[in-house]
Structure formats: structure tokens, C-alpha cells
PDB file of C-alpha atoms in Angstrom:
ATOM      1  CA  UNK A   1     103.424  99.305 101.219  1.00 95.00           C
ATOM      2  CA  UNK A   2     102.157 102.418  99.437  1.00 96.00           C
ATOM      3  CA  UNK A   3     100.245 104.399 102.043  1.00 95.00           C
ATOM      4  CA  UNK A   4      98.145 107.540 101.878  1.00 93.00           C
ATOM      5  CA  UNK A   5      99.381 110.203 104.295  1.00 94.00           C
ATOM      6  CA  UNK A   6      97.145 113.034 103.098  1.00 91.00           C
ATOM      7  CA  UNK A   7      95.337 115.396 105.453  1.00 88.00           C
ATOM      8  CA  UNK A   8      92.332 113.077 105.623  1.00 81.00           C
ATOM      9  CA  UNK A   9      94.582 110.572 107.408  1.00 83.00           C
ATOM     10  CA  UNK A  10      95.358 112.865 110.377  1.00 84.00           C
ATOM     11  CA  UNK A  11      94.908 111.832 114.010  1.00 85.00           C
ATOM     12  CA  UNK A  12      93.963 108.266 114.859  1.00 82.00           C
ATOM     13  CA  UNK A  13      93.955 107.310 111.171  1.00 82.00           C
ATOM     14  CA  UNK A  14      97.679 107.877 110.657  1.00 88.00           C
ATOM     15  CA  UNK A  15      98.367 106.038 113.920  1.00 87.00           C
ATOM     16  CA  UNK A  16      96.522 103.029 112.516  1.00 83.00           C
ATOM     17  CA  UNK A  17      98.445 103.287 109.235  1.00 86.00           C
ATOM     18  CA  UNK A  18     101.687 103.152 111.239  1.00 91.00           C
ATOM     19  CA  UNK A  19     100.373 100.178 113.206  1.00 87.00           C
ATOM     20  CA  UNK A  20      99.522  98.385 109.958  1.00 86.00           C
ATOM     21  CA  UNK A  21     103.000  99.025 108.531  1.00 90.00           C
ATOM     22  CA  UNK A  22     104.705  97.736 111.678  1.00 91.00           C
ATOM     23  CA  UNK A  23     102.437  94.696 111.976  1.00 88.00           C
ATOM     24  CA  UNK A  24     103.197  93.834 108.357  1.00 88.00           C
ATOM     25  CA  UNK A  25     106.947  94.014 108.966  1.00 91.00           C
ATOM     26  CA  UNK A  26     106.578  91.763 112.025  1.00 88.00           C
ATOM     27  CA  UNK A  27     104.581  89.200 110.046  1.00 87.00           C
ATOM     28  CA  UNK A  28     107.281  88.809 107.384  1.00 89.00           C
ATOM     29  CA  UNK A  29     110.207  86.399 107.599  1.00 87.00           C
ATOM     30  CA  UNK A  30     113.729  87.629 108.267  1.00 85.00           C
ATOM     31  CA  UNK A  31     114.604  87.047 104.591  1.00 87.00           C
ATOM     32  CA  UNK A  32     111.759  89.259 103.304  1.00 92.00           C
ATOM     33  CA  UNK A  33     112.160  92.880 102.302  1.00 95.00           C
ATOM     34  CA  UNK A  34     109.680  95.604 103.203  1.00 96.00           C
ATOM     35  CA  UNK A  35     109.394  99.204 102.041  1.00 97.00           C
ATOM     36  CA  UNK A  36     106.991 102.013 102.897  1.00 97.00           C
ATOM     37  CA  UNK A  37     106.249 104.665 100.296  1.00 98.00           C
ATOM     38  CA  UNK A  38     103.972 107.367 101.690  1.00 97.00           C
ATOM     39  CA  UNK A  39     102.162 109.886  99.552  1.00 96.00           C
ATOM     40  CA  UNK A  40     100.080 113.013  99.719  1.00 94.00           C
ATOM     41  CA  UNK A  41     100.324 115.239  96.631  1.00 93.00           C
ATOM     42  CA  UNK A  42     103.965 114.009  96.425  1.00 95.00           C
ATOM     43  CA  UNK A  43     105.565 110.712  97.351  1.00 96.00           C
ATOM     44  CA  UNK A  44     108.173 110.130 100.056  1.00 96.00           C
ATOM     45  CA  UNK A  45     110.071 106.966 100.947  1.00 97.00           C
ATOM     46  CA  UNK A  46     109.503 106.593 104.679  1.00 96.00           C
ATOM     47  CA  UNK A  47     111.354 103.289 104.565  1.00 97.00           C
ATOM     48  CA  UNK A  48     113.375 102.222 101.551  1.00 96.00           C
ATOM     49  CA  UNK A  49     113.327  98.462 101.029  1.00 97.00           C
ATOM     50  CA  UNK A  50     115.065  96.809 103.960  1.00 96.00           C
ATOM     51  CA  UNK A  51     115.175  93.391 105.574  1.00 95.00           C
ATOM     52  CA  UNK A  52     112.103  92.725 107.721  1.00 93.00           C
ATOM     53  CA  UNK A  53     114.350  91.429 110.518  1.00 94.00           C
ATOM     54  CA  UNK A  54     115.575  95.023 111.111  1.00 96.00           C
ATOM     55  CA  UNK A  55     112.416  95.762 113.079  1.00 96.00           C
ATOM     56  CA  UNK A  56     113.886  98.471 115.353  1.00 96.00           C
ATOM     57  CA  UNK A  57     115.076 100.425 112.323  1.00 98.00           C
ATOM     58  CA  UNK A  58     111.741  99.911 110.558  1.00 97.00           C
ATOM     59  CA  UNK A  59     109.840 101.122 113.611  1.00 97.00           C
ATOM     60  CA  UNK A  60     112.060 104.194 113.931  1.00 97.00           C
ATOM     61  CA  UNK A  61     111.378 105.142 110.302  1.00 97.00           C
ATOM     62  CA  UNK A  62     107.633 104.386 110.251  1.00 97.00           C
ATOM     63  CA  UNK A  63     106.912 106.318 113.445  1.00 96.00           C
ATOM     64  CA  UNK A  64     108.088 109.496 111.671  1.00 94.00           C
ATOM     65  CA  UNK A  65     105.104 109.343 109.325  1.00 94.00           C
ATOM     66  CA  UNK A  66     102.923 112.464 109.541  1.00 93.00           C
ATOM     67  CA  UNK A  67      99.656 113.268 107.753  1.00 92.00           C
ATOM     68  CA  UNK A  68      99.344 116.369 105.563  1.00 92.00           C
ATOM     69  CA  UNK A  69      98.607 117.557 102.041  1.00 90.00           C
ATOM     70  CA  UNK A  70      96.416 116.378  99.195  1.00 91.00           C
ATOM     71  CA  UNK A  71      96.356 112.995  97.457  1.00 90.00           C
ATOM     72  CA  UNK A  72      98.083 111.757  94.289  1.00 95.00           C
ATOM     73  CA  UNK A  73      98.069 107.981  93.989  1.00 95.00           C
ATOM     74  CA  UNK A  74      99.366 107.878  90.410  1.00 97.00           C
ATOM     75  CA  UNK A  75     102.815 109.360  91.064  1.00 97.00           C
ATOM     76  CA  UNK A  76     103.261 107.034  94.062  1.00 97.00           C
ATOM     77  CA  UNK A  77     102.455 103.971  91.947  1.00 98.00           C
ATOM     78  CA  UNK A  78     104.884 105.113  89.233  1.00 98.00           C
ATOM     79  CA  UNK A  79     107.613 105.498  91.873  1.00 98.00           C
ATOM     80  CA  UNK A  80     106.849 102.113  93.455  1.00 98.00           C
ATOM     81  CA  UNK A  81     107.085 100.477  90.027  1.00 98.00           C
ATOM     82  CA  UNK A  82     110.406 102.209  89.326  1.00 98.00           C
ATOM     83  CA  UNK A  83     111.965 100.896  92.535  1.00 97.00           C
ATOM     84  CA  UNK A  84     110.583  97.373  92.077  1.00 97.00           C
ATOM     85  CA  UNK A  85     112.350  97.354  88.687  1.00 96.00           C
ATOM     86  CA  UNK A  86     115.642  99.029  89.665  1.00 96.00           C
ATOM     87  CA  UNK A  87     116.576  98.083  93.252  1.00 96.00           C
ATOM     88  CA  UNK A  88     118.900  95.062  92.774  1.00 95.00           C
ATOM     89  CA  UNK A  89     117.735  93.370  95.998  1.00 93.00           C
ATOM     90  CA  UNK A  90     114.076  93.756  95.073  1.00 94.00           C
ATOM     91  CA  UNK A  91     114.609  92.601  91.488  1.00 93.00           C
ATOM     92  CA  UNK A  92     115.913  89.257  92.851  1.00 92.00           C
ATOM     93  CA  UNK A  93     112.824  88.678  95.043  1.00 93.00           C
ATOM     94  CA  UNK A  94     110.690  85.712  94.069  1.00 92.00           C
ATOM     95  CA  UNK A  95     107.448  87.386  95.161  1.00 92.00           C
ATOM     96  CA  UNK A  96     106.811  91.067  94.574  1.00 95.00           C
ATOM     97  CA  UNK A  97     103.654  92.492  96.093  1.00 94.00           C
ATOM     98  CA  UNK A  98     102.475  96.083  96.434  1.00 96.00           C
ATOM     99  CA  UNK A  99      99.660  96.963  98.857  1.00 94.00           C
ATOM    100  CA  UNK A 100      98.048 100.368  98.285  1.00 94.00           C
ATOM    101  CA  UNK A 101      96.182 101.876 101.239  1.00 90.00           C
ATOM    102  CA  UNK A 102      94.022 104.919 100.518  1.00 86.00           C
ATOM    103  CA  UNK A 103      90.511 106.302 100.371  1.00 72.00           C
ATOM    104  CA  UNK A 104      91.057 106.522  96.608  1.00 70.00           C
ATOM    105  CA  UNK A 105      90.150 110.221  96.420  1.00 80.00           C
ATOM    106  CA  UNK A 106      92.752 111.308  93.855  1.00 89.00           C
ATOM    107  CA  UNK A 107      92.911 113.312  90.618  1.00 91.00           C
ATOM    108  CA  UNK A 108      92.189 111.366  87.412  1.00 93.00           C
ATOM    109  CA  UNK A 109      95.220 109.751  85.773  1.00 96.00           C
ATOM    110  CA  UNK A 110      96.170 106.719  83.683  1.00 97.00           C
ATOM    111  CA  UNK A 111      96.197 104.248  86.556  1.00 97.00           C
ATOM    112  CA  UNK A 112      95.461 101.306  84.298  1.00 98.00           C
ATOM    113  CA  UNK A 113      98.700 101.597  82.294  1.00 98.00           C
ATOM    114  CA  UNK A 114     101.049 101.808  85.262  1.00 98.00           C
ATOM    115  CA  UNK A 115      99.315  99.033  87.217  1.00 98.00           C
ATOM    116  CA  UNK A 116      99.143  96.717  84.195  1.00 98.00           C
ATOM    117  CA  UNK A 117     102.873  97.299  83.600  1.00 98.00           C
ATOM    118  CA  UNK A 118     103.506  96.364  87.229  1.00 98.00           C
ATOM    119  CA  UNK A 119     101.532  93.140  86.756  1.00 98.00           C
ATOM    120  CA  UNK A 120     103.420  92.374  83.534  1.00 98.00           C
ATOM    121  CA  UNK A 121     106.660  92.766  85.523  1.00 97.00           C
ATOM    122  CA  UNK A 122     105.444  90.206  88.068  1.00 97.00           C
ATOM    123  CA  UNK A 123     104.340  92.687  90.737  1.00 97.00           C
ATOM    124  CA  UNK A 124     100.866  92.086  92.140  1.00 96.00           C
ATOM    125  CA  UNK A 125      98.998  95.137  93.363  1.00 97.00           C
ATOM    126  CA  UNK A 126      96.340  94.837  96.049  1.00 93.00           C
ATOM    127  CA  UNK A 127      94.325  97.679  97.530  1.00 92.00           C
ATOM    128  CA  UNK A 128      92.795  98.473 100.884  1.00 86.00           C
ATOM    129  CA  UNK A 129      90.155 101.186 100.549  1.00 81.00           C
ATOM    130  CA  UNK A 130      88.989 103.090 103.588  1.00 74.00           C
ATOM    131  CA  UNK A 131      85.668 104.869 103.459  1.00 64.00           C
ATOM    132  CA  UNK A 132      86.002 108.584 104.134  1.00 60.00           C
ATOM    133  CA  UNK A 133      83.930 111.674 103.392  1.00 53.00           C
ATOM    134  CA  UNK A 134      84.986 111.230  99.765  1.00 64.00           C
ATOM    135  CA  UNK A 135      86.292 107.935  98.485  1.00 70.00           C
ATOM    136  CA  UNK A 136      86.546 106.003  95.238  1.00 78.00           C
ATOM    137  CA  UNK A 137      85.966 102.311  95.877  1.00 83.00           C
ATOM    138  CA  UNK A 138      85.491 101.719  92.131  1.00 88.00           C
ATOM    139  CA  UNK A 139      88.988 103.014  91.315  1.00 91.00           C
ATOM    140  CA  UNK A 140      90.557 101.025  94.156  1.00 90.00           C
ATOM    141  CA  UNK A 141      88.774  97.886  92.942  1.00 93.00           C
ATOM    142  CA  UNK A 142      89.971  98.479  89.384  1.00 96.00           C
ATOM    143  CA  UNK A 143      93.571  98.983  90.525  1.00 96.00           C
ATOM    144  CA  UNK A 144      93.476  95.623  92.319  1.00 96.00           C
ATOM    145  CA  UNK A 145      91.948  93.923  89.251  1.00 98.00           C
ATOM    146  CA  UNK A 146      94.521  95.409  86.862  1.00 98.00           C
ATOM    147  CA  UNK A 147      97.272  94.470  89.331  1.00 98.00           C
ATOM    148  CA  UNK A 148      96.003  90.880  89.677  1.00 97.00           C
ATOM    149  CA  UNK A 149      95.708  91.458  93.416  1.00 95.00           C
ATOM    150  CA  UNK A 150      92.895  91.677  95.919  1.00 92.00           C
ATOM    151  CA  UNK A 151      90.582  94.547  96.819  1.00 91.00           C
ATOM    152  CA  UNK A 152      89.546  95.026 100.415  1.00 88.00           C
ATOM    153  CA  UNK A 153      87.156  97.663 101.684  1.00 79.00           C
ATOM    154  CA  UNK A 154      86.449  98.873 105.188  1.00 77.00           C
ATOM    155  CA  UNK A 155      84.470 101.718 106.684  1.00 69.00           C
ATOM    156  CA  UNK A 156      86.790 101.958 109.687  1.00 65.00           C
ATOM    157  CA  UNK A 157      90.488 102.649 109.969  1.00 63.00           C
ATOM    158  CA  UNK A 158      90.490 100.307 112.966  1.00 67.00           C
ATOM    159  CA  UNK A 159      90.227  97.387 110.503  1.00 66.00           C
ATOM    160  CA  UNK A 160      93.220  98.466 108.400  1.00 66.00           C
ATOM    161  CA  UNK A 161      96.038  96.649 110.249  1.00 62.00           C
ATOM    162  CA  UNK A 162      94.235  93.305 110.021  1.00 70.00           C
ATOM    163  CA  UNK A 163      93.269  93.807 106.359  1.00 66.00           C
ATOM    164  CA  UNK A 164      96.861  94.523 105.351  1.00 68.00           C
ATOM    165  CA  UNK A 165      98.106  91.526 107.315  1.00 64.00           C
ATOM    166  CA  UNK A 166      95.577  89.289 105.571  1.00 67.00           C
ATOM    167  CA  UNK A 167      96.967  90.376 102.225  1.00 61.00           C
TER     168      UNK A 167
END
């Protein structure tokens, strides 16, 4: 999970992001791996890839997530791709799926190249776009298309946990 933790996510929004991360971990099988890469203007591994059955550990890590800063999706996607390609446990996974949660309000960058490389490496990229004061649904839709994933849009953070679980 690549989740936006910028200042626009403060308050109830970041609580719902945490809920979505935890619900996703619970929905996975004990053999699945889950990781949470949070980003504002920089990225931070909140939870490096770990077995989904380690729910107490996952919860402990995810609950530390705090909202602050700006937004830079590109560097987070580059980092996610790096780890998908280099973590030996992740490399062996049969299904590799990245879900990006953000309002999409980020500086321009070459998103297409990094996401297409992810798809070429067998990593699907889906997006969940949340409407905010400023948001870029077009970019989030393009990222999902380039990543051969799905694009979901909502105007309420309350819908985020269910949208991520559906993906």
C-alpha cells in the first residue's frame, strides 16, 4: 500500500487511511505479504513487507502513521518499485499488486515511465483517488491504466477502507 500522509490527510482522514491499511492486512491470507509505504514530500516505510498473519505487529506499525507535509507521489512509486524488485521475499511472490491512495495533488513528474516499468515487471498498480480541495483524478486514472490496475474514485474518506479492500 502506498498511502498519502500529507497535511491534507490530517484528522479523520488519516484515521481512515490507517483503518484501510489494517483492514487490508486482515483480508489477506497468512501466506501473503503486506507493506505500507507512506509519503508526503518524502517517503517513509511505515511497515516493510511482512507476513499478513503478524497482525499485532502490523497494527503497531500502522497506528504510528501521522499526517504532515506536502505531496510527492513520484518518489514513493520509485521506492515501491525498487523494493518490489529487490526484496527477496517479494520477488518470489506470484502476485504483486500496488495500491496508491492519494488525492493526486502532486508536482509534475514522469509517472508514466515508472508505472509502466512496474507493469513490465509484473506489478499491477491500482489507484484510489479521494476528492479534496485540489485533486487530480485524471492523473490517478492514468496511473492505474499504465499500471494495468483499477482506478477508484470517492468524494469521501469514509469510503476508502472498502475501496481498498475491493481491490
